[in-house]
PDB file of C-alpha atoms in Angstrom:
ATOM      1  CA  MET A   1       0.000   0.000   0.000  1.00 40.00           C
ATOM      2  CA  PRO A   2       1.414   3.419  -0.879  1.00 48.00           C
ATOM      3  CA  GLU A   3       2.170   5.720   2.017  1.00 49.00           C
ATOM      4  CA  MET A   4      -0.993   7.742   1.306  1.00 53.00           C
ATOM      5  CA  LEU A   5      -2.270   7.068   4.798  1.00 54.00           C
ATOM      6  CA  GLY A   6       0.606   9.122   6.198  1.00 73.00           C
ATOM      7  CA  LEU A   7      -0.010  12.020   3.817  1.00 82.00           C
ATOM      8  CA  PRO A   8      -2.270  14.850   4.934  1.00 89.00           C
ATOM      9  CA  VAL A   9      -5.375  15.430   2.858  1.00 93.00           C
ATOM     10  CA  ARG A  10      -4.907  18.826   1.209  1.00 95.00           C
ATOM     11  CA  GLN A  11      -8.219  19.067  -0.578  1.00 97.00           C
ATOM     12  CA  VAL A  12     -11.678  17.494  -0.626  1.00 97.00           C
ATOM     13  CA  ALA A  13     -13.424  17.770  -3.994  1.00 98.00           C
ATOM     14  CA  TYR A  14     -17.010  17.337  -5.076  1.00 98.00           C
ATOM     15  CA  PHE A  15     -18.403  16.814  -8.551  1.00 98.00           C
ATOM     16  CA  VAL A  16     -21.382  19.172  -8.917  1.00 98.00           C
ATOM     17  CA  PRO A  17     -23.766  20.326 -11.669  1.00 98.00           C
ATOM     18  CA  GLU A  18     -22.903  24.023 -11.188  1.00 98.00           C
ATOM     19  CA  ILE A  19     -19.852  25.251  -9.276  1.00 98.00           C
ATOM     20  CA  GLU A  20     -21.071  28.730  -8.389  1.00 98.00           C
ATOM     21  CA  ALA A  21     -24.299  27.461  -6.828  1.00 98.00           C
ATOM     22  CA  ALA A  22     -22.392  24.782  -4.901  1.00 98.00           C
ATOM     23  CA  ALA A  23     -19.851  27.316  -3.618  1.00 98.00           C
ATOM     24  CA  ARG A  24     -22.573  29.732  -2.487  1.00 98.00           C
ATOM     25  CA  ALA A  25     -24.513  26.971  -0.733  1.00 97.00           C
ATOM     26  CA  HIS A  26     -21.452  25.532   1.017  1.00 97.00           C
ATOM     27  CA  SER A  27     -20.377  29.001   2.112  1.00 97.00           C
ATOM     28  CA  ALA A  28     -23.835  29.801   3.509  1.00 97.00           C
ATOM     29  CA  GLN A  29     -24.301  26.436   5.227  1.00 97.00           C
ATOM     30  CA  PHE A  30     -20.783  25.809   6.544  1.00 96.00           C
ATOM     31  CA  GLY A  31     -18.989  29.182   6.537  1.00 96.00           C
ATOM     32  CA  SER A  32     -16.387  28.048   4.033  1.00 97.00           C
ATOM     33  CA  GLY A  33     -14.814  30.412   1.541  1.00 97.00           C
ATOM     34  CA  PRO A  34     -14.430  32.693  -0.122  1.00 98.00           C
ATOM     35  CA  PHE A  35     -14.446  30.589  -3.282  1.00 98.00           C
ATOM     36  CA  PHE A  36     -12.338  31.411  -6.315  1.00 98.00           C
ATOM     37  CA  ILE A  37     -13.716  30.236  -9.650  1.00 98.00           C
ATOM     38  CA  LEU A  38     -11.541  29.207 -12.570  1.00 97.00           C
ATOM     39  CA  ARG A  39     -13.660  28.529 -15.632  1.00 98.00           C
ATOM     40  CA  HIS A  40     -12.598  26.128 -18.369  1.00 97.00           C
ATOM     41  CA  VAL A  41      -9.305  25.135 -16.747  1.00 97.00           C
ATOM     42  CA  ALA A  42      -6.622  25.082 -19.444  1.00 96.00           C
ATOM     43  CA  LEU A  43      -4.956  21.730 -20.063  1.00 97.00           C
ATOM     44  CA  ALA A  44      -2.108  20.993 -22.448  1.00 98.00           C
ATOM     45  CA  LYS A  45      -2.579  17.225 -22.160  1.00 98.00           C
ATOM     46  CA  ASN A  46      -5.138  14.865 -20.725  1.00 98.00           C
ATOM     47  CA  ALA A  47      -5.539  11.103 -20.870  1.00 98.00           C
ATOM     48  CA  HIS A  48      -8.315   9.057 -19.325  1.00 98.00           C
ATOM     49  CA  ARG A  49      -7.447   5.392 -18.795  1.00 98.00           C
ATOM     50  CA  GLY A  50      -4.496   5.896 -21.165  1.00 97.00           C
ATOM     51  CA  ILE A  51      -6.556   7.379 -24.016  1.00 98.00           C
ATOM     52  CA  PRO A  52      -6.178  11.072 -24.902  1.00 98.00           C
ATOM     53  CA  GLN A  53      -9.447  12.857 -24.109  1.00 97.00           C
ATOM     54  CA  ARG A  54     -10.722  16.383 -23.827  1.00 97.00           C
ATOM     55  CA  PHE A  55     -11.406  17.359 -20.200  1.00 98.00           C
ATOM     56  CA  ASP A  56     -13.178  20.706 -20.212  1.00 98.00           C
ATOM     57  CA  HIS A  57     -14.003  21.592 -16.633  1.00 98.00           C
ATOM     58  CA  SER A  58     -14.379  24.513 -14.271  1.00 98.00           C
ATOM     59  CA  SER A  59     -13.548  24.564 -10.580  1.00 98.00           C
ATOM     60  CA  ALA A  60     -14.300  26.653  -7.501  1.00 98.00           C
ATOM     61  CA  TYR A  61     -11.709  26.615  -4.704  1.00 98.00           C
ATOM     62  CA  GLY A  62     -12.335  27.733  -1.116  1.00 98.00           C
ATOM     63  CA  GLN A  63     -11.092  27.043   2.374  1.00 98.00           C
ATOM     64  CA  TRP A  64     -12.966  25.141   5.092  1.00 97.00           C
ATOM     65  CA  GLY A  65     -10.823  25.043   8.216  1.00 94.00           C
ATOM     66  CA  ASP A  66      -7.477  23.486   7.331  1.00 93.00           C
ATOM     67  CA  VAL A  67      -8.698  21.851   4.116  1.00 95.00           C
ATOM     68  CA  MET A  68      -9.305  23.300   0.669  1.00 98.00           C
ATOM     69  CA  ILE A  69     -12.707  22.506  -0.802  1.00 98.00           C
ATOM     70  CA  GLU A  70     -13.048  22.188  -4.580  1.00 98.00           C
ATOM     71  CA  PHE A  71     -16.232  21.992  -6.596  1.00 98.00           C
ATOM     72  CA  VAL A  72     -15.757  20.598 -10.121  1.00 98.00           C
ATOM     73  CA  GLN A  73     -18.156  20.917 -13.043  1.00 98.00           C
ATOM     74  CA  GLN A  74     -17.404  19.070 -16.277  1.00 98.00           C
ATOM     75  CA  HIS A  75     -18.528  20.647 -19.540  1.00 98.00           C
ATOM     76  CA  GLY A  76     -19.339  17.798 -21.897  1.00 96.00           C
ATOM     77  CA  ASP A  77     -19.861  14.068 -21.754  1.00 96.00           C
ATOM     78  CA  GLU A  78     -16.319  12.917 -22.584  1.00 97.00           C
ATOM     79  CA  PRO A  79     -14.892  10.042 -20.534  1.00 98.00           C
ATOM     80  CA  SER A  80     -13.085  11.293 -17.430  1.00 98.00           C
ATOM     81  CA  ALA A  81     -12.284  10.394 -13.850  1.00 98.00           C
ATOM     82  CA  MET A  82     -15.357  12.470 -12.936  1.00 98.00           C
ATOM     83  CA  HIS A  83     -17.615  10.379 -15.138  1.00 98.00           C
ATOM     84  CA  ASP A  84     -16.066   7.140 -13.862  1.00 98.00           C
ATOM     85  CA  LEU A  85     -17.841   7.779 -10.549  1.00 98.00           C
ATOM     86  CA  PHE A  86     -20.728   9.891 -11.816  1.00 98.00           C
ATOM     87  CA  PRO A  87     -21.668   8.826 -15.360  1.00 97.00           C
ATOM     88  CA  ALA A  88     -22.598  11.557 -17.830  1.00 95.00           C
ATOM     89  CA  GLY A  89     -26.335  12.104 -17.907  1.00 93.00           C
ATOM     90  CA  SER A  90     -26.950  10.166 -14.672  1.00 96.00           C
ATOM     91  CA  GLY A  91     -27.807  13.255 -12.645  1.00 95.00           C
ATOM     92  CA  ARG A  92     -25.592  11.887  -9.869  1.00 96.00           C
ATOM     93  CA  TYR A  93     -23.095  14.090  -8.021  1.00 97.00           C
ATOM     94  CA  GLY A  94     -21.071  13.956  -4.829  1.00 98.00           C
ATOM     95  CA  LEU A  95     -17.665  13.409  -3.262  1.00 98.00           C
ATOM     96  CA  HIS A  96     -15.203  12.727  -6.056  1.00 98.00           C
ATOM     97  CA  HIS A  97     -11.686  12.857  -4.642  1.00 98.00           C
ATOM     98  CA  MET A  98      -9.303  13.821  -1.909  1.00 97.00           C
ATOM     99  CA  ALA A  99      -5.988  15.340  -2.932  1.00 97.00           C
ATOM    100  CA  VAL A 100      -2.563  14.678  -1.480  1.00 96.00           C
ATOM    101  CA  PHE A 101       0.888  16.025  -2.298  1.00 96.00           C
ATOM    102  CA  VAL A 102       3.481  13.434  -3.358  1.00 96.00           C
ATOM    103  CA  ASP A 103       7.238  13.626  -3.847  1.00 94.00           C
ATOM    104  CA  ASP A 104       7.456  11.939  -7.263  1.00 96.00           C
ATOM    105  CA  LEU A 105       4.263  11.775  -9.324  1.00 97.00           C
ATOM    106  CA  ASP A 106       5.402   9.015 -11.693  1.00 97.00           C
ATOM    107  CA  ALA A 107       6.777   6.826  -8.886  1.00 96.00           C
ATOM    108  CA  ASP A 108       3.697   7.339  -6.749  1.00 95.00           C
ATOM    109  CA  ILE A 109       1.354   6.525  -9.647  1.00 97.00           C
ATOM    110  CA  ALA A 110       3.305   3.277 -10.105  1.00 97.00           C
ATOM    111  CA  ASP A 111       3.130   2.524  -6.356  1.00 95.00           C
ATOM    112  CA  PHE A 112      -0.636   3.104  -6.290  1.00 94.00           C
ATOM    113  CA  GLU A 113      -1.101   0.927  -9.388  1.00 96.00           C
ATOM    114  CA  ALA A 114       0.967  -1.872  -7.813  1.00 95.00           C
ATOM    115  CA  ALA A 115      -1.280  -1.635  -4.743  1.00 93.00           C
ATOM    116  CA  GLY A 116      -4.409  -2.083  -6.888  1.00 95.00           C
ATOM    117  CA  PHE A 117      -5.347   1.558  -7.456  1.00 96.00           C
ATOM    118  CA  PRO A 118      -5.124   2.082 -11.235  1.00 98.00           C
ATOM    119  CA  LEU A 119      -4.420   5.404 -12.887  1.00 98.00           C
ATOM    120  CA  ALA A 120      -7.747   6.826 -14.030  1.00 98.00           C
ATOM    121  CA  GLN A 121      -6.591  10.149 -15.440  1.00 98.00           C
ATOM    122  CA  LEU A 122      -3.367  12.063 -15.972  1.00 98.00           C
ATOM    123  CA  SER A 123      -3.543  15.741 -16.894  1.00 98.00           C
ATOM    124  CA  GLU A 124      -1.029  18.508 -17.514  1.00 97.00           C
ATOM    125  CA  THR A 125      -1.533  22.261 -17.490  1.00 96.00           C
ATOM    126  CA  PRO A 126       0.129  24.537 -20.077  1.00 96.00           C
ATOM    127  CA  ASP A 127       2.811  25.483 -17.514  1.00 94.00           C
ATOM    128  CA  GLY A 128       3.745  21.817 -17.012  1.00 94.00           C
ATOM    129  CA  MET A 129       2.015  21.072 -13.721  1.00 95.00           C
ATOM    130  CA  ARG A 130       0.722  17.496 -13.763  1.00 97.00           C
ATOM    131  CA  PHE A 131      -1.965  15.907 -11.631  1.00 98.00           C
ATOM    132  CA  ALA A 132      -3.330  12.394 -11.540  1.00 98.00           C
ATOM    133  CA  PHE A 133      -6.452  10.647 -10.324  1.00 98.00           C
ATOM    134  CA  VAL A 134      -5.947   7.107  -9.053  1.00 98.00           C
ATOM    135  CA  ASP A 135      -9.039   4.971  -8.703  1.00 98.00           C
ATOM    136  CA  ALA A 136      -9.717   3.937  -5.120  1.00 97.00           C
ATOM    137  CA  ALA A 137     -13.492   3.729  -5.559  1.00 97.00           C
ATOM    138  CA  SER A 138     -13.660  -0.025  -4.983  1.00 96.00           C
ATOM    139  CA  THR A 139     -12.157   0.309  -1.508  1.00 94.00           C
ATOM    140  CA  ILE A 140     -12.838   3.822  -0.194  1.00 94.00           C
ATOM    141  CA  GLY A 141     -15.525   5.055  -2.577  1.00 96.00           C
ATOM    142  CA  HIS A 142     -13.682   7.871  -4.324  1.00 97.00           C
ATOM    143  CA  MET A 143     -10.619   8.848  -6.344  1.00 98.00           C
ATOM    144  CA  ILE A 144      -7.350  10.105  -4.887  1.00 97.00           C
ATOM    145  CA  GLU A 145      -5.728  13.057  -6.637  1.00 98.00           C
ATOM    146  CA  LEU A 146      -1.934  13.212  -6.631  1.00 97.00           C
ATOM    147  CA  TYR A 147       0.098  16.406  -7.080  1.00 94.00           C
ATOM    148  CA  GLU A 148       3.761  17.264  -6.812  1.00 92.00           C
ATOM    149  CA  PRO A 149       3.836  20.436  -4.658  1.00 90.00           C
ATOM    150  CA  SER A 150       5.358  23.034  -7.013  1.00 92.00           C
ATOM    151  CA  ASP A 151       5.828  26.642  -5.921  1.00 94.00           C
ATOM    152  CA  ALA A 152       2.857  27.673  -8.079  1.00 93.00           C
ATOM    153  CA  LEU A 153       0.585  25.022  -6.573  1.00 94.00           C
ATOM    154  CA  THR A 154       1.541  25.627  -2.947  1.00 95.00           C
ATOM    155  CA  GLY A 155       1.323  29.369  -3.599  1.00 96.00           C
ATOM    156  CA  PHE A 156      -2.257  28.928  -4.804  1.00 97.00           C
ATOM    157  CA  TYR A 157      -3.155  26.866  -1.745  1.00 97.00           C
ATOM    158  CA  THR A 158      -1.659  29.617   0.452  1.00 97.00           C
ATOM    159  CA  PHE A 159      -3.572  32.301  -1.474  1.00 98.00           C
ATOM    160  CA  VAL A 160      -6.903  30.528  -0.896  1.00 98.00           C
ATOM    161  CA  LYS A 161      -6.149  29.838   2.779  1.00 98.00           C
ATOM    162  CA  ASP A 162      -4.990  33.426   3.397  1.00 98.00           C
ATOM    163  CA  ALA A 163      -8.181  34.800   1.815  1.00 98.00           C
ATOM    164  CA  ALA A 164     -10.212  32.854   4.387  1.00 98.00           C
ATOM    165  CA  GLN A 165      -8.331  34.336   7.361  1.00 97.00           C
ATOM    166  CA  GLY A 166     -10.615  36.931   8.930  1.00 95.00           C
ATOM    167  CA  TRP A 167     -13.054  36.718   6.013  1.00 96.00           C
ATOM    168  CA  ASP A 168     -16.370  38.364   6.916  1.00 95.00           C
ATOM    169  CA  GLY A 169     -18.575  36.337   4.549  1.00 95.00           C
ATOM    170  CA  ALA A 170     -18.894  39.120   1.980  1.00 95.00           C
ATOM    171  CA  LYS A 171     -18.541  38.258  -1.686  1.00 97.00           C
ATOM    172  CA  PRO A 172     -18.402  34.462  -1.230  1.00 97.00           C
ATOM    173  CA  VAL A 173     -17.697  33.778  -4.928  1.00 98.00           C
ATOM    174  CA  ARG A 174     -14.923  35.486  -6.914  1.00 98.00           C
ATOM    175  CA  GLU A 175     -13.700  34.939 -10.459  1.00 96.00           C
ATOM    176  CA  LEU A 176     -10.089  34.033 -11.317  1.00 93.00           C
ATOM    177  CA  GLY A 177      -8.401  34.456 -14.664  1.00 74.00           C
TER     178      GLY A 177
END
């Protein structure tokens, strides 16, 4: 078993039909936020189960205590790690993944695969940041997202967490990009 159990969960992510509505509701019900929305996240590469696929999605990121919350909305019915758990057109939504930081993405993907958690999706942003979803649904009911903690990624996590410090609840949803 990979050492995931010793890694702190950095993010809890939900697949939702509409990210802005989910962010507003979570903020109102649980005091999380503010949420920062990035629409149509740019990807340079994406493969689902080893097959190149389009993965057009938008995300809202906010803070809830020590953990980042992400709401993900997929635009389109293409195969993806999202649709592995929540098939396109099913009207089903919910907890999709928990994210952890890893030291070596390729090595950790291989370790998870050897432990019975296959790679579901590997994506890369235009600036070269890669992230992977490994499929742990058969044992824990959701995916695990793996990231190498680059300066840009940890800086974004700090930005979101800092915005929540002393936040008065005003303007719970804000656009990025």
